Tab-separated table of N, CA and C in Angstrom:
chain	number	residue	atom	x	y	z
A	1	MET	N	-11.872	-13.191	1.168
A	1	MET	CA	-10.373	-12.858	1.497
A	1	MET	C	-10.501	-13.456	2.673
A	2	LYS	N	-9.250	-13.802	3.307
A	2	LYS	CA	-9.389	-14.543	4.580
A	2	LYS	C	-9.745	-13.853	5.623
A	3	LYS	N	-10.398	-13.875	6.648
A	3	LYS	CA	-10.570	-13.574	7.917
A	3	LYS	C	-9.591	-12.711	7.984
A	4	LEU	N	-9.459	-11.403	8.741
A	4	LEU	CA	-8.716	-10.568	9.489
A	4	LEU	C	-8.312	-11.137	11.007
A	5	LYS	N	-7.464	-10.699	10.881
A	5	LYS	CA	-7.117	-10.703	12.546
A	5	LYS	C	-7.366	-9.543	13.271
A	6	THR	N	-7.675	-9.845	13.885
A	6	THR	CA	-8.650	-8.345	14.512
A	6	THR	C	-7.743	-7.298	15.769
A	7	LYS	N	-7.121	-6.585	15.134
A	7	LYS	CA	-6.470	-5.621	16.195
A	7	LYS	C	-6.962	-4.463	16.752
A	8	TYR	N	-8.128	-4.177	15.800
A	8	TYR	CA	-9.115	-3.138	15.898
A	8	TYR	C	-11.022	-3.482	15.102
A	9	ASP	N	-11.270	-3.630	16.504
A	9	ASP	CA	-12.741	-4.211	16.303
A	9	ASP	C	-13.642	-3.077	16.162
A	10	LEU	N	-13.633	-2.356	15.349
A	10	LEU	CA	-14.102	-1.233	14.798
A	10	LEU	C	-14.854	-1.119	13.701
A	11	PRO	N	-16.675	-0.936	13.299
A	11	PRO	CA	-17.081	-0.808	12.790
A	11	PRO	C	-16.859	-0.232	11.088
A	12	CYS	N	-15.456	0.562	10.784
A	12	CYS	CA	-14.481	1.263	10.038
A	12	CYS	C	-13.679	1.340	9.422
A	13	ASN	N	-14.016	1.598	7.766
A	13	ASN	CA	-13.313	1.400	7.042
A	13	ASN	C	-11.900	0.740	7.257
A	14	ILE	N	-11.308	2.296	7.975
A	14	ILE	CA	-9.483	2.642	8.511
A	14	ILE	C	-9.521	1.976	9.529
A	15	ALA	N	-10.293	1.719	10.357
A	15	ALA	CA	-9.938	0.442	11.256
A	15	ALA	C	-9.184	-1.262	10.366
A	16	GLN	N	-10.746	-1.153	9.863
A	16	GLN	CA	-9.948	-2.713	9.079
A	16	GLN	C	-9.361	-2.600	8.074
A	17	THR	N	-8.790	-1.402	7.655
A	17	THR	CA	-7.635	-1.797	6.748
A	17	THR	C	-6.447	-1.500	7.687
A	18	LEU	N	-6.322	-1.160	8.636
A	18	LEU	CA	-5.392	-1.286	9.989
A	18	LEU	C	-4.814	-2.345	10.044
A	19	ASN	N	-6.124	-3.160	9.988
A	19	ASN	CA	-5.939	-4.524	10.560
A	19	ASN	C	-5.203	-5.669	9.834
A	20	ILE	N	-5.255	-4.935	8.605
A	20	ILE	CA	-4.658	-5.153	7.134
A	20	ILE	C	-3.072	-4.921	7.316
A	21	LEU	N	-2.601	-3.853	7.000
A	21	LEU	CA	-1.749	-2.922	6.943
A	21	LEU	C	-1.172	-2.208	7.731
A	22	GLY	N	-1.338	-2.349	8.968
A	22	GLY	CA	-1.079	-1.588	10.300
A	22	GLY	C	0.323	-2.548	10.652
A	23	ASP	N	0.488	-3.151	10.227
A	23	ASP	CA	1.757	-3.843	11.063
A	23	ASP	C	3.189	-2.874	10.300
A	24	ARG	N	4.437	-3.011	11.786
A	24	ARG	CA	5.554	-1.967	11.159
A	24	ARG	C	5.939	-2.650	10.118
A	25	TRP	N	6.627	-2.053	8.877
A	25	TRP	CA	6.895	-2.602	8.287
A	25	TRP	C	6.287	-2.639	6.891
A	26	THR	N	4.722	-3.119	7.090
A	26	THR	CA	4.001	-3.886	6.052
A	26	THR	C	4.081	-2.351	5.059
A	27	LEU	N	4.131	-0.986	4.946
A	27	LEU	CA	3.785	-0.539	4.316
A	27	LEU	C	5.317	0.076	3.244
A	28	LEU	N	6.587	0.207	3.795
A	28	LEU	CA	7.589	0.187	3.399
A	28	LEU	C	7.782	-1.045	2.501
A	29	ILE	N	6.961	-2.339	2.517
A	29	ILE	CA	7.248	-3.239	1.771
A	29	ILE	C	6.485	-2.862	0.773
A	30	LEU	N	5.067	-2.431	0.847
A	30	LEU	CA	4.676	-2.109	-0.284
A	30	LEU	C	5.099	-1.365	-0.970
A	31	HIS	N	5.241	-0.173	-0.676
A	31	HIS	CA	6.124	1.200	-1.658
A	31	HIS	C	6.984	0.592	-3.088
A	32	GLU	N	8.044	-0.821	-2.334
A	32	GLU	CA	9.275	-0.619	-2.712
A	32	GLU	C	8.673	-2.416	-3.875
A	33	LEU	N	7.506	-2.849	-3.838
A	33	LEU	CA	7.073	-3.528	-4.535
A	33	LEU	C	5.997	-3.065	-5.590
A	34	LEU	N	5.375	-1.685	-5.231
A	34	LEU	CA	5.032	-0.138	-5.593
A	34	LEU	C	5.852	-0.262	-6.865
A	35	VAL	N	7.108	0.619	-6.320
A	35	VAL	CA	8.059	0.813	-7.000
A	35	VAL	C	8.861	-0.437	-8.075
A	36	GLY	N	8.766	-1.627	-8.120
A	36	GLY	CA	8.990	-2.069	-8.514
A	36	GLY	C	9.812	-3.622	-8.660
A	37	GLU	N	10.440	-3.330	-7.218
A	37	GLU	CA	10.850	-4.665	-6.658
A	37	GLU	C	10.111	-5.692	-6.501
A	38	THR	N	10.640	-7.160	-6.755
A	38	THR	CA	10.362	-8.835	-6.836
A	38	THR	C	11.102	-9.777	-5.991
A	39	ASN	N	12.238	-9.212	-5.294
A	39	ASN	CA	12.793	-9.919	-4.941
A	39	ASN	C	13.255	-9.653	-3.856
A	40	PHE	N	13.188	-11.433	-3.166
A	40	PHE	CA	13.429	-10.709	-1.293
A	40	PHE	C	14.492	-10.121	-1.126
A	41	ASN	N	15.780	-10.241	-1.320
A	41	ASN	CA	16.493	-10.010	-0.939
A	41	ASN	C	16.559	-8.477	-1.358
A	42	THR	N	16.282	-7.401	-2.079
A	42	THR	CA	16.277	-7.188	-2.851
A	42	THR	C	15.536	-5.725	-1.525
A	43	ILE	N	14.319	-6.143	-1.939
A	43	ILE	CA	13.382	-5.437	-0.466
A	43	ILE	C	14.426	-5.416	0.524
A	44	LYS	N	15.233	-6.842	1.407
A	44	LYS	CA	15.509	-6.919	2.591
A	44	LYS	C	16.550	-5.637	1.854
A	45	GLU	N	17.071	-5.578	1.676
A	45	GLU	CA	18.671	-4.742	1.247
A	45	GLU	C	18.116	-3.330	0.796
A	46	LYS	N	16.825	-2.364	0.144
A	46	LYS	CA	16.217	-1.636	0.615
A	46	LYS	C	15.438	-0.850	1.841
A	47	LEU	N	15.122	-2.186	2.838
A	47	LEU	CA	14.929	-1.570	4.255
A	47	LEU	C	16.134	-1.994	5.189
A	48	PRO	N	16.900	-1.165	5.418
A	48	PRO	CA	17.818	-1.708	6.781
A	48	PRO	C	17.174	-1.560	8.361
A	49	GLY	N	17.257	-2.509	8.306
A	49	GLY	CA	16.519	-2.715	10.226
A	49	GLY	C	15.325	-4.140	10.123
A	50	LEU	N	14.801	-3.428	8.810
A	50	LEU	CA	13.966	-5.102	8.171
A	50	LEU	C	14.795	-6.362	8.367
A	51	SER	N	14.757	-7.709	9.415
A	51	SER	CA	14.770	-9.097	9.587
A	51	SER	C	14.032	-10.096	8.146
A	52	ALA	N	15.433	-10.662	7.799
A	52	ALA	CA	14.153	-11.819	6.726
A	52	ALA	C	13.391	-12.648	7.412
A	53	ASN	N	13.187	-12.634	8.977
A	53	ASN	CA	12.236	-13.463	9.204
A	53	ASN	C	10.915	-12.275	9.048
A	54	LEU	N	10.963	-10.928	9.566
A	54	LEU	CA	9.800	-10.110	9.457
A	54	LEU	C	9.247	-10.140	7.889
A	55	LEU	N	10.252	-9.940	7.553
A	55	LEU	CA	9.695	-10.202	6.091
A	55	LEU	C	8.819	-10.546	5.634
A	56	SER	N	9.900	-12.227	5.350
A	56	SER	CA	8.841	-13.103	5.070
A	56	SER	C	7.647	-13.577	5.832
A	57	GLN	N	7.490	-13.353	7.023
A	57	GLN	CA	5.852	-13.039	7.752
A	57	GLN	C	5.039	-11.954	7.304
A	58	ARG	N	5.935	-10.708	6.664
A	58	ARG	CA	4.243	-9.832	6.281
A	58	ARG	C	4.309	-10.130	4.898
A	59	LEU	N	5.409	-10.606	3.518
A	59	LEU	CA	4.588	-11.093	2.989
A	59	LEU	C	3.327	-12.140	2.544
A	60	LYS	N	3.884	-13.127	3.517
A	60	LYS	CA	3.399	-14.461	3.524
A	60	LYS	C	1.728	-13.504	3.993
A	61	SER	N	1.603	-12.508	4.872
A	61	SER	CA	0.348	-11.753	5.678
A	61	SER	C	-0.193	-10.872	4.386
A	62	LEU	N	0.933	-10.723	3.719
A	62	LEU	CA	0.086	-9.682	2.396
A	62	LEU	C	-0.460	-10.474	1.737
A	63	GLU	N	-0.147	-11.765	1.662
A	63	GLU	CA	-0.323	-13.118	0.250
A	63	GLU	C	-1.857	-13.320	0.595
A	64	ASP	N	-1.640	-13.930	2.305
A	64	ASP	CA	-3.029	-14.347	2.612
A	64	ASP	C	-4.117	-13.434	2.381
A	65	GLU	N	-4.120	-12.070	2.188
A	65	GLU	CA	-4.802	-10.659	1.999
A	65	GLU	C	-5.568	-10.603	0.622
A	66	GLN	N	-4.347	-11.793	-0.338
A	66	GLN	CA	-4.696	-11.227	-1.398
A	66	GLN	C	-4.305	-9.825	-2.090
A	67	ILE	N	-3.401	-8.823	-1.453
A	67	ILE	CA	-3.109	-8.117	-2.253
A	67	ILE	C	-1.469	-8.516	-2.265
A	68	VAL	N	-0.418	-9.588	-2.748
A	68	VAL	CA	0.679	-9.699	-2.682
A	68	VAL	C	0.401	-11.567	-3.464
A	69	LYS	N	0.909	-11.439	-4.313
A	69	LYS	CA	1.054	-13.309	-5.243
A	69	LYS	C	2.625	-13.329	-5.139
A	70	SER	N	2.993	-14.249	-5.216
A	70	SER	CA	4.522	-14.776	-5.172
A	70	SER	C	4.534	-15.787	-6.542
A	71	GLU	N	5.645	-16.375	-6.709
A	71	GLU	CA	5.332	-17.050	-8.189
A	71	GLU	C	6.900	-17.875	-8.130
A	72	LEU	N	6.497	-19.201	-7.922
A	72	LEU	CA	8.696	-19.277	-7.652
A	72	LEU	C	9.102	-19.323	-9.093
A	73	TYR	N	10.501	-18.780	-9.099
A	73	TYR	CA	11.016	-18.644	-10.121
A	73	TYR	C	12.430	-19.590	-10.406
A	74	SER	N	12.371	-19.951	-8.834
A	74	SER	CA	14.049	-20.872	-8.988
A	74	SER	C	13.782	-22.140	-7.565
A	75	SER	N	13.823	-22.930	-8.313
A	75	SER	CA	13.816	-24.466	-7.038
A	75	SER	C	14.657	-24.914	-6.592
A	76	HIS	N	15.959	-24.606	-6.614
A	76	HIS	CA	17.130	-24.646	-5.337
A	76	HIS	C	17.634	-23.793	-5.824
A	77	PRO	N	17.667	-22.742	-4.241
A	77	PRO	CA	17.392	-23.511	-3.806
A	77	PRO	C	15.817	-22.389	-3.686
A	78	PRO	N	14.814	-23.033	-3.539
A	78	PRO	CA	13.575	-22.001	-3.233
A	78	PRO	C	13.647	-20.605	-3.851
A	79	ARG	N	13.227	-19.203	-4.757
A	79	ARG	CA	13.134	-18.364	-4.477
A	79	ARG	C	12.219	-17.597	-5.416
A	80	TYR	N	11.772	-16.819	-4.877
A	80	TYR	CA	9.918	-16.252	-5.315
A	80	TYR	C	10.239	-14.880	-6.100
A	81	ALA	N	8.922	-15.278	-6.646
A	81	ALA	CA	9.441	-13.101	-6.466
A	81	ALA	C	7.751	-12.960	-6.396
A	82	TYR	N	8.141	-11.472	-5.931
A	82	TYR	CA	6.695	-11.118	-5.505
A	82	TYR	C	6.618	-9.617	-6.297
A	83	THR	N	4.793	-9.783	-6.436
A	83	THR	CA	3.753	-8.289	-7.220
A	83	THR	C	2.668	-7.986	-6.745
A	84	LEU	N	2.497	-7.002	-6.393
A	84	LEU	CA	0.991	-7.126	-6.395
A	84	LEU	C	-0.096	-7.642	-6.992
A	85	THR	N	-0.926	-7.809	-6.487
A	85	THR	CA	-2.785	-8.174	-6.901
A	85	THR	C	-3.069	-6.733	-7.318
A	86	ALA	N	-4.166	-7.061	-7.965
A	86	ALA	CA	-5.117	-5.762	-8.445
A	86	ALA	C	-5.617	-4.542	-7.306
A	87	SER	N	-5.828	-5.376	-6.075
A	87	SER	CA	-5.708	-4.819	-4.739
A	87	SER	C	-4.120	-3.891	-4.343
A	88	GLY	N	-3.714	-5.101	-4.138
A	88	GLY	CA	-2.020	-4.576	-4.547
A	88	GLY	C	-1.965	-2.816	-5.087
A	89	LEU	N	-2.248	-2.975	-5.839
A	89	LEU	CA	-2.036	-2.333	-7.140
A	89	LEU	C	-2.804	-0.644	-7.099
A	90	ALA	N	-3.932	-1.395	-6.485
A	90	ALA	CA	-4.940	0.338	-6.333
A	90	ALA	C	-4.484	0.858	-5.038
A	91	LEU	N	-3.620	0.225	-4.301
A	91	LEU	CA	-2.893	1.325	-3.141
A	91	LEU	C	-2.255	2.696	-3.632
A	92	GLU	N	-1.706	2.025	-4.647
A	92	GLU	CA	-0.790	3.729	-5.285
A	92	GLU	C	-1.304	4.873	-5.070
A	93	ASP	N	-2.503	4.894	-4.838
A	93	ASP	CA	-2.919	6.376	-4.230
A	93	ASP	C	-2.952	6.727	-2.962
A	94	ILE	N	-3.009	5.927	-2.545
A	94	ILE	CA	-2.680	5.892	-0.431
A	94	ILE	C	-1.020	6.444	-0.785
A	95	PHE	N	-0.416	5.685	-1.502
A	95	PHE	CA	0.488	6.098	-1.460
A	95	PHE	C	1.236	7.143	-2.326
A	96	ASN	N	0.267	7.748	-2.654
A	96	ASN	CA	0.705	9.375	-3.469
A	96	ASN	C	-0.073	10.270	-2.650
A	97	SER	N	-1.319	9.330	-1.479
A	97	SER	CA	-1.240	11.521	-0.848
A	97	SER	C	-0.337	10.792	0.957
A	98	PHE	N	0.654	9.554	0.555
A	98	PHE	CA	1.361	9.722	1.172
A	98	PHE	C	2.233	11.371	1.451
A	99	ILE	N	2.752	10.824	-0.452
A	99	ILE	CA	3.847	11.992	-0.493
A	99	ILE	C	3.519	13.585	-0.728
A	100	LEU	N	1.865	13.599	-1.422
A	100	LEU	CA	1.334	15.228	-1.075
A	100	LEU	C	1.439	15.469	0.929
A	101	TRP	N	1.126	14.413	1.876
A	101	TRP	CA	0.581	15.233	2.365
A	101	TRP	C	2.393	15.561	2.947
A	102	GLY	N	3.265	14.378	3.380
A	102	GLY	CA	5.729	14.567	3.540
A	102	GLY	C	5.372	15.620	2.435
A	103	ASN	N	4.666	15.988	1.033
A	103	ASN	CA	5.614	17.080	1.387
A	103	ASN	C	5.459	19.007	0.704
A	104	HIS	N	4.641	18.913	1.744
A	104	HIS	CA	3.411	19.689	2.029
A	104	HIS	C	3.251	19.761	4.469
A	105	TYR	N	4.084	18.709	4.369
A	105	TYR	CA	4.589	18.436	6.788
A	105	TYR	C	5.665	17.972	6.876
A	106	VAL	N	6.412	17.477	6.130
A	106	VAL	CA	7.684	17.265	6.547
A	106	VAL	C	8.815	17.597	5.199
A	107	THR	N	9.745	17.830	7.195
A	107	THR	CA	11.218	18.166	6.419
A	107	THR	C	11.951	17.531	6.459
A	108	PRO	N	13.146	17.161	6.099
A	108	PRO	CA	13.163	17.104	4.323
A	108	PRO	C	12.232	15.743	4.030
A	109	CYS	N	11.775	17.034	2.709
A	109	CYS	CA	11.082	16.179	1.546
A	109	CYS	C	11.730	15.264	0.441
A	110	TYR	N	11.005	14.358	0.264
A	110	TYR	CA	12.400	13.522	-0.354
A	110	TYR	C	11.750	12.657	-1.995
A	111	LYS	N	10.199	13.200	-2.224
A	111	LYS	CA	9.651	13.332	-2.883
A	111	LYS	C	8.562	13.843	-3.571
A	112	GLU	N	7.875	14.495	-4.705
A	112	GLU	CA	6.388	15.382	-5.098
A	112	GLU	C	5.924	14.208	-6.272
A	113	LEU	N	5.241	14.679	-6.346
A	113	LEU	CA	3.980	14.106	-7.330
A	113	LEU	C	4.121	15.192	-8.690
A	114	VAL	N	4.324	14.597	-10.120
A	114	VAL	CA	4.521	15.736	-10.882
A	114	VAL	C	3.876	15.122	-12.228
A	115	SER	N	3.538	15.934	-13.372
A	115	SER	CA	2.193	15.375	-14.250
A	115	SER	C	4.492	15.191	-14.881
A	116	VAL	N	3.489	13.862	-15.659
A	116	VAL	CA	4.425	13.271	-16.852
A	116	VAL	C	5.054	13.499	-17.750
A	117	GLU	N	4.134	14.679	-18.003
A	117	GLU	CA	4.413	15.537	-19.457
A	117	GLU	C	4.927	16.403	-19.191
A	118	ASP	N	4.929	17.647	-18.421
A	118	ASP	CA	5.744	19.072	-17.933
A	118	ASP	C	6.769	18.992	-16.413
A	119	ASP	N	6.687	17.400	-15.947
A	119	ASP	CA	7.336	17.987	-14.939
A	119	ASP	C	6.140	19.348	-13.782
A	120	VAL	N	5.701	19.174	-14.115
A	120	VAL	CA	4.298	20.055	-12.716
A	120	VAL	C	4.221	19.738	-12.086
A	121	ALA	N	3.811	19.802	-10.699
A	121	ALA	CA	2.973	19.550	-9.173
A	121	ALA	C	1.764	18.837	-9.497
A	122	VAL	N	1.259	18.037	-9.427
A	122	VAL	CA	0.013	18.023	-9.106
A	122	VAL	C	-0.471	18.013	-7.662
A	123	GLU	N	-2.309	17.866	-7.884
A	123	GLU	CA	-2.713	17.494	-6.286
A	123	GLU	C	-3.615	16.283	-6.867
A	124	ILE	N	-4.493	15.491	-5.250
A	124	ILE	CA	-4.999	14.546	-5.663
A	124	ILE	C	-6.959	15.537	-6.201
A	125	GLY	N	-7.539	15.039	-6.734
A	125	GLY	CA	-8.947	15.501	-6.307
A	125	GLY	C	-10.136	14.596	-6.028
A	126	TYR	N	-11.343	15.113	-6.472
A	126	TYR	CA	-12.255	14.051	-6.205
A	126	TYR	C	-13.747	14.080	-7.091
A	127	TYR	N	-14.360	12.826	-7.936
A	127	TYR	CA	-14.569	12.791	-8.870
A	127	TYR	C	-15.937	12.790	-8.277
A	128	ARG	N	-17.140	13.170	-9.431
A	128	ARG	CA	-18.238	12.140	-9.424
A	128	ARG	C	-18.581	10.615	-10.273
A	129	LYS	N	-18.927	9.987	-9.402
A	129	LYS	CA	-18.634	8.064	-10.305
A	129	LYS	C	-20.047	8.742	-11.510
A	130	ASP	N	-20.639	9.187	-11.489
A	130	ASP	CA	-22.162	8.992	-11.946
A	130	ASP	C	-21.938	10.315	-13.086
A	131	ASN	N	-20.716	11.036	-13.827
A	131	ASN	CA	-20.694	11.948	-14.732
A	131	ASN	C	-19.290	12.735	-14.624
A	132	GLY	N	-18.247	12.020	-13.588
A	132	GLY	CA	-17.136	12.279	-13.731
A	132	GLY	C	-16.781	13.912	-13.354
A	133	GLN	N	-17.755	14.743	-12.976
A	133	GLN	CA	-17.806	16.268	-12.657
A	133	GLN	C	-16.661	16.348	-11.238
A	134	ARG	N	-15.506	17.353	-11.557
A	134	ARG	CA	-14.948	17.147	-9.820
A	134	ARG	C	-15.400	18.090	-8.543
A	135	VAL	N	-15.032	17.549	-7.949
A	135	VAL	CA	-16.442	17.698	-6.605
A	135	VAL	C	-15.568	18.465	-5.642
A	136	GLU	N	-16.036	19.527	-5.267
A	136	GLU	CA	-14.856	20.424	-4.160
A	136	GLU	C	-15.070	19.933	-2.511
A	137	ALA	N	-15.940	19.726	-1.961
A	137	ALA	CA	-16.057	19.372	-0.362
A	137	ALA	C	-16.788	18.034	-0.520
A	138	ILE	N	-16.034	16.531	0.023
A	138	ILE	CA	-16.741	15.945	0.070
A	138	ILE	C	-16.925	15.394	1.481
A	139	HIS	N	-17.101	14.038	2.081
A	139	HIS	CA	-17.790	13.623	3.457
A	139	HIS	C	-17.876	11.941	3.348
A	140	ALA	N	-17.801	11.464	4.364
A	140	ALA	CA	-17.629	9.953	4.293
A	140	ALA	C	-19.177	10.007	5.594
A	141	LYS	N	-19.872	8.426	4.789
A	141	LYS	CA	-21.290	8.805	5.638
A	141	LYS	C	-21.220	7.414	5.518
A	142	PRO	N	-22.257	6.373	6.588
A	142	PRO	CA	-22.130	5.426	7.215
A	142	PRO	C	-23.177	4.977	5.911
A	143	ILE	N	-22.362	3.421	5.729
A	143	ILE	CA	-23.387	2.380	4.254
A	143	ILE	C	-24.265	2.057	4.990
A	144	SER	N	-25.369	1.676	4.911
A	144	SER	CA	-25.958	0.711	4.925
A	144	SER	C	-25.660	-0.927	5.198
A	145	THR	N	-25.604	-1.962	6.413
A	145	THR	CA	-25.232	-2.840	6.298
A	145	THR	C	-26.178	-4.379	6.508
A	146	LYS	N	-27.399	-3.347	6.448
A	146	LYS	CA	-28.411	-4.669	6.208
A	146	LYS	C	-28.422	-5.491	5.053
A	147	VAL	N	-28.550	-6.906	5.888
A	147	VAL	CA	-28.251	-8.116	4.800
A	147	VAL	C	-30.076	-9.353	4.234
């Protein structure tokens, strides 16, 4: 990945993630891509108030960070389809967390996460990487950055 523009010069996962995703409209653009929108004009229509110039800038920035990829599908005039890369698709868990948080704390709430099999509400769980066992309590710990 390319060098981040530094808004937050902190050795923190959250700060560094915000350097990439924290600009206005960025998360809403990513959400549109996550739900399957690929067309520039459709994304712009779904996000009233977002200018074409700003959408173009955000998509370019996300492409530079290898979160979004573009593919030319018409050369006259040039038109691109935008899709998420693997790292972009991995943001789905973050969006699901937003949905769960909004379901508890935002009124009115517009979505809830449910099981595909039976439409029953679900929650997020944490599991050990070594054995898959569910963990009830977690904490964040520093990772050694010695090189």
